[in-house]
Coordinates of C-alpha atoms in Angstrom, one line a residue:
X1 CA 0.0 0.0 0.0
X2 CA 1.4 3.3 -1.1
X3 CA 1.9 5.8 1.7
X4 CA 0.2 9.2 1.4
X5 CA 2.6 12.1 0.9
X6 CA 1.9 15.3 2.7
X7 CA 2.9 18.7 1.4
X8 CA 5.6 20.7 3.2
X9 CA 4.3 22.9 6.1
X10 CA 5.0 26.6 5.4
X11 CA 6.2 28.6 8.4
X12 CA 4.5 32.0 8.7
X13 CA 6.8 35.0 9.2
X14 CA 7.0 36.2 12.8
X15 CA 5.2 39.4 12.1
X16 CA 2.2 37.5 10.8
X17 CA 2.2 35.5 14.0
X18 CA 2.1 38.7 16.0
X19 CA -0.8 39.9 13.8
X20 CA -2.7 36.6 14.3
X21 CA -2.2 36.7 18.1
X22 CA -3.5 40.2 18.5
X23 CA -6.3 39.6 16.1
X24 CA -7.4 36.6 18.2
X25 CA -7.5 38.8 21.3
X26 CA -9.7 41.4 19.5
X27 CA -12.1 38.8 18.1
X28 CA -12.4 37.1 21.5
X29 CA -13.4 40.4 23.1
X30 CA -10.4 40.5 25.4
X31 CA -9.3 43.6 23.5
X32 CA -12.2 46.0 22.9
X33 CA -12.7 48.9 20.5
X34 CA -10.9 51.9 21.9
X35 CA -8.4 49.9 24.0
X36 CA -4.8 50.9 23.5
X37 CA -2.3 48.3 22.4
X38 CA 0.6 47.7 24.9
X39 CA 3.8 49.5 24.0
X40 CA 5.9 48.0 21.2
X41 CA 8.7 47.1 23.7
X42 CA 6.2 45.3 26.0
X43 CA 4.7 43.4 23.1
X44 CA 8.2 42.4 21.9
X45 CA 9.1 41.0 25.3
X46 CA 5.8 39.1 25.5
X47 CA 6.1 37.6 22.1
X48 CA 9.8 37.0 22.3
X49 CA 10.5 38.9 19.1
X50 CA 12.2 42.2 18.2
X51 CA 10.4 45.6 18.0
X52 CA 10.6 45.8 14.2
X53 CA 8.7 42.5 14.0
X54 CA 6.0 43.9 16.3
X55 CA 5.9 47.1 14.3
X56 CA 5.3 45.1 11.1
X57 CA 2.5 43.1 12.7
X58 CA 0.8 46.3 13.9
X59 CA 1.1 47.7 10.4
X60 CA -0.9 44.8 9.1
X61 CA -3.5 45.3 11.8
X62 CA -3.8 48.9 10.7
X63 CA -4.2 47.9 7.0
X64 CA -7.0 45.5 8.1
X65 CA -8.8 48.3 10.0
X66 CA -8.5 46.5 13.3
X67 CA -6.1 49.1 14.7
X68 CA -5.8 52.9 14.2
X69 CA -3.4 55.6 15.3
X70 CA -4.3 59.0 16.6
X71 CA -1.3 61.2 15.9
X72 CA 1.7 60.1 17.9
X73 CA -0.4 58.1 20.5
X74 CA -0.3 54.4 20.9
X75 CA -2.4 52.4 18.4
X76 CA -5.9 51.7 19.6
X77 CA -8.3 48.9 18.7
X78 CA -10.8 50.0 16.1
X79 CA -13.8 48.5 14.3
X80 CA -13.3 48.1 10.5
X81 CA -16.0 49.8 8.4
X82 CA -18.0 47.2 6.4
X83 CA -16.9 49.0 3.2
X84 CA -13.3 48.0 4.0
X85 CA -14.4 44.4 4.5
X86 CA -16.6 44.5 1.4
X87 CA -13.7 45.6 -0.9
X88 CA -11.8 42.5 -0.1
X89 CA -15.0 40.4 -0.5
X90 CA -15.7 42.0 -3.9
X91 CA -12.1 41.2 -5.0
X92 CA -12.6 37.6 -3.9
X93 CA -15.8 37.3 -6.0
X94 CA -14.1 38.7 -9.0
X95 CA -11.2 36.3 -8.6
X96 CA -13.6 33.4 -8.5
X97 CA -15.1 34.5 -11.8
X98 CA -18.5 35.1 -10.4
X99 CA -21.1 35.7 -13.2
X100 CA -23.9 38.3 -13.4
X101 CA -26.4 35.4 -13.0
X102 CA -24.9 34.4 -9.6
X103 CA -24.7 38.0 -8.5
X104 CA -28.3 38.8 -9.5
X105 CA -29.6 35.6 -7.8
X106 CA -27.9 36.6 -4.6
X107 CA -29.3 40.1 -4.8
X108 CA -32.8 38.7 -5.2
X109 CA -32.4 37.1 -1.8
X110 CA -30.7 40.0 -0.1
X111 CA -32.4 43.2 -1.4
X112 CA -36.0 42.2 -0.7
X113 CA -35.0 41.1 2.7
X114 CA -33.3 44.4 3.4
X115 CA -36.2 46.4 2.1
X116 CA -38.6 44.4 4.4
X117 CA -36.3 44.9 7.4
X118 CA -36.0 48.6 6.6
X119 CA -39.8 49.1 6.4
X120 CA -40.0 47.6 9.9
X121 CA -37.2 49.5 11.5
X122 CA -36.8 52.9 9.7
X123 CA -37.1 56.0 11.8
X124 CA -37.7 59.6 10.8
X125 CA -34.0 60.3 10.3
X126 CA -33.7 57.3 8.0
X127 CA -36.7 58.5 6.0
X128 CA -35.2 62.0 5.7
X129 CA -31.9 60.5 4.4
X130 CA -33.8 58.4 1.8
X131 CA -35.9 61.4 0.8
X132 CA -32.8 63.6 0.3
X133 CA -31.2 60.9 -1.8
X134 CA -34.4 60.7 -4.0
X135 CA -34.4 64.5 -4.4
X136 CA -30.8 64.5 -5.5
X137 CA -31.6 61.7 -8.0
X138 CA -34.6 63.6 -9.3
X139 CA -32.5 66.7 -9.9
X140 CA -30.0 64.5 -11.9
X141 CA -32.9 63.0 -14.0
X142 CA -34.4 66.4 -14.7
X143 CA -31.1 67.7 -15.9
X144 CA -30.8 64.9 -18.3
X145 CA -34.4 65.3 -19.6
X146 CA -33.8 69.0 -20.0
X147 CA -31.1 68.2 -22.6
X148 CA -28.3 68.7 -20.2
X149 CA -25.5 66.1 -20.1
X150 CA -26.5 63.3 -17.8
X151 CA -24.0 62.6 -15.0
X152 CA -24.2 58.8 -15.0
X153 CA -21.5 58.5 -12.4
X154 CA -23.4 60.7 -10.0
X155 CA -26.6 58.9 -10.7
X156 CA -25.0 55.5 -10.1
X157 CA -23.5 56.8 -6.8
X158 CA -26.9 58.0 -5.7
X159 CA -28.5 54.6 -6.7
X160 CA -25.9 52.8 -4.6
X161 CA -26.4 55.2 -1.8
X162 CA -30.1 54.5 -1.7
X163 CA -29.6 50.8 -1.3
X164 CA -26.8 51.4 1.3
X165 CA -29.2 53.6 3.4
X166 CA -31.8 50.8 3.2
X167 CA -29.3 48.3 4.5
X168 CA -28.3 50.7 7.3
X169 CA -31.8 51.5 8.5
X170 CA -32.8 47.9 8.3
X171 CA -30.7 47.3 11.4
X172 CA -29.4 43.9 10.4
X173 CA -25.6 44.0 10.3
X174 CA -25.3 40.6 8.7
X175 CA -27.5 41.6 5.8
X176 CA -25.6 44.9 5.5
X177 CA -22.3 43.2 5.4
X178 CA -23.5 40.6 2.8
X179 CA -25.1 43.3 0.7
X180 CA -22.1 45.6 0.3
X181 CA -19.9 43.5 -2.0
X182 CA -22.8 42.5 -4.1
X183 CA -23.8 46.2 -4.6
X184 CA -20.2 47.2 -5.4
X185 CA -20.0 44.7 -8.2
X186 CA -23.2 45.9 -9.8
X187 CA -21.8 49.4 -10.4
X188 CA -20.0 48.8 -13.8
X189 CA -23.1 46.9 -15.1
X190 CA -25.4 49.7 -13.9
X191 CA -23.3 52.3 -15.8
X192 CA -23.5 50.3 -19.0
X193 CA -27.3 49.9 -18.7
X194 CA -27.9 53.5 -18.0
X195 CA -25.7 54.7 -20.8
X196 CA -27.3 52.4 -23.3
X197 CA -31.0 52.3 -22.2
X198 CA -31.4 55.7 -20.4
X199 CA -33.4 54.1 -17.6
X200 CA -32.8 56.9 -15.2
X201 CA -36.5 57.8 -14.6
X202 CA -37.5 54.1 -14.2
X203 CA -34.9 53.6 -11.4
X204 CA -36.0 56.8 -9.7
X205 CA -39.7 55.8 -9.8
X206 CA -38.9 52.4 -8.3
X207 CA -37.0 54.1 -5.5
X208 CA -40.0 56.4 -4.8
X209 CA -42.3 53.4 -4.6
X210 CA -40.0 51.7 -2.1
X211 CA -39.7 54.9 -0.1
X212 CA -43.5 55.1 0.2
X213 CA -43.6 51.5 1.4
X214 CA -41.1 52.4 4.2
X215 CA -43.1 55.5 5.0
X216 CA -46.2 53.5 5.4
X217 CA -44.4 50.8 7.4
X218 CA -45.6 48.2 4.9
X219 CA -42.9 45.5 5.0
X220 CA -44.6 43.1 2.7
X221 CA -45.1 45.7 0.0
X222 CA -41.5 46.9 0.4
X223 CA -40.3 43.4 -0.3
X224 CA -42.6 43.1 -3.3
X225 CA -41.4 46.4 -4.8
X226 CA -37.8 45.6 -4.3
X227 CA -38.3 42.3 -5.9
X228 CA -39.8 44.1 -8.9
X229 CA -37.0 46.6 -9.0
X230 CA -34.3 43.9 -9.1
X231 CA -36.2 41.9 -11.7
X232 CA -36.4 45.1 -13.8
X233 CA -32.6 45.4 -13.5
X234 CA -32.3 41.8 -14.9
X235 CA -34.5 42.7 -17.9
X236 CA -32.5 45.8 -18.6
X237 CA -29.4 43.7 -18.5
X238 CA -30.8 41.3 -21.0
X239 CA -31.8 44.2 -23.3
X240 CA -28.1 45.3 -23.4
X241 CA -27.3 41.8 -24.7
X242 CA -24.5 41.5 -22.2
X243 CA -23.5 37.9 -21.4
X244 CA -25.6 36.4 -18.6
X245 CA -23.0 33.8 -17.6
X246 CA -19.8 35.8 -18.4
X247 CA -17.4 36.6 -15.5
X248 CA -18.1 40.0 -14.1
X249 CA -14.7 41.3 -15.0
X250 CA -15.5 40.7 -18.6
X251 CA -18.9 42.3 -18.3
X252 CA -17.4 45.4 -16.7
X253 CA -15.4 45.9 -19.9
X254 CA -18.6 45.8 -21.9
X255 CA -17.7 42.5 -23.5
X256 CA -20.8 40.9 -25.1
X257 CA -21.4 37.3 -25.8
X258 CA -24.4 35.1 -26.8
X259 CA -26.7 35.5 -23.7
X260 CA -28.0 32.3 -22.2
X261 CA -31.4 32.7 -20.6
X262 CA -32.9 30.4 -18.0

């Protein structure tokens, strides 16, 4: 019987071990947001490494958003913003050649759930924020319809902002964290659709309907309208003749292929 061969174990650099050890303390709750890290010399003695190794480990923690510096003071534990987490999640999805079909299917689960949660939990401040977003989008649409040059980038930013506000006021951080990388990856596709089909007014009208559902605290209707909104996005995508099952990095470049429908 042939013996199984194991691959060689790679030894992590010392600074990475410092990073891992401090990260474990943060995730366990033993180090809390706002707590200062011990001095570099103290950490070096505790870990049995030199100060430059500790410094490099702390630098990685800063890059991850787990630690922040306030001027010349000692680094403190911080909470990474979900946008920072989403950027790495979005890159992971791209590297795995995720398709528009997969992204849209995920959004059809997330977005209606977020809209429903938002209708249940939105307060006056959240409604005011959504209303201001819709007003800004309306001004953008009117400028386009008045023969002025449409600012597609600004419109897409407002569109994304509307969905981000919904995720925030929904009060479910898991949904918000899961939602962010999906929304980020829709941006290039949204720009292509808007530039080709000029669907500015249609998007605005959908947002108004969803806003009214939230204002009325009608969670079921909010879910239904968000489902319609996302399905409308799918139909617009199909009209552009972009490839349904192409990797998103190809779609973002406007590459078209024969679209495969369900």
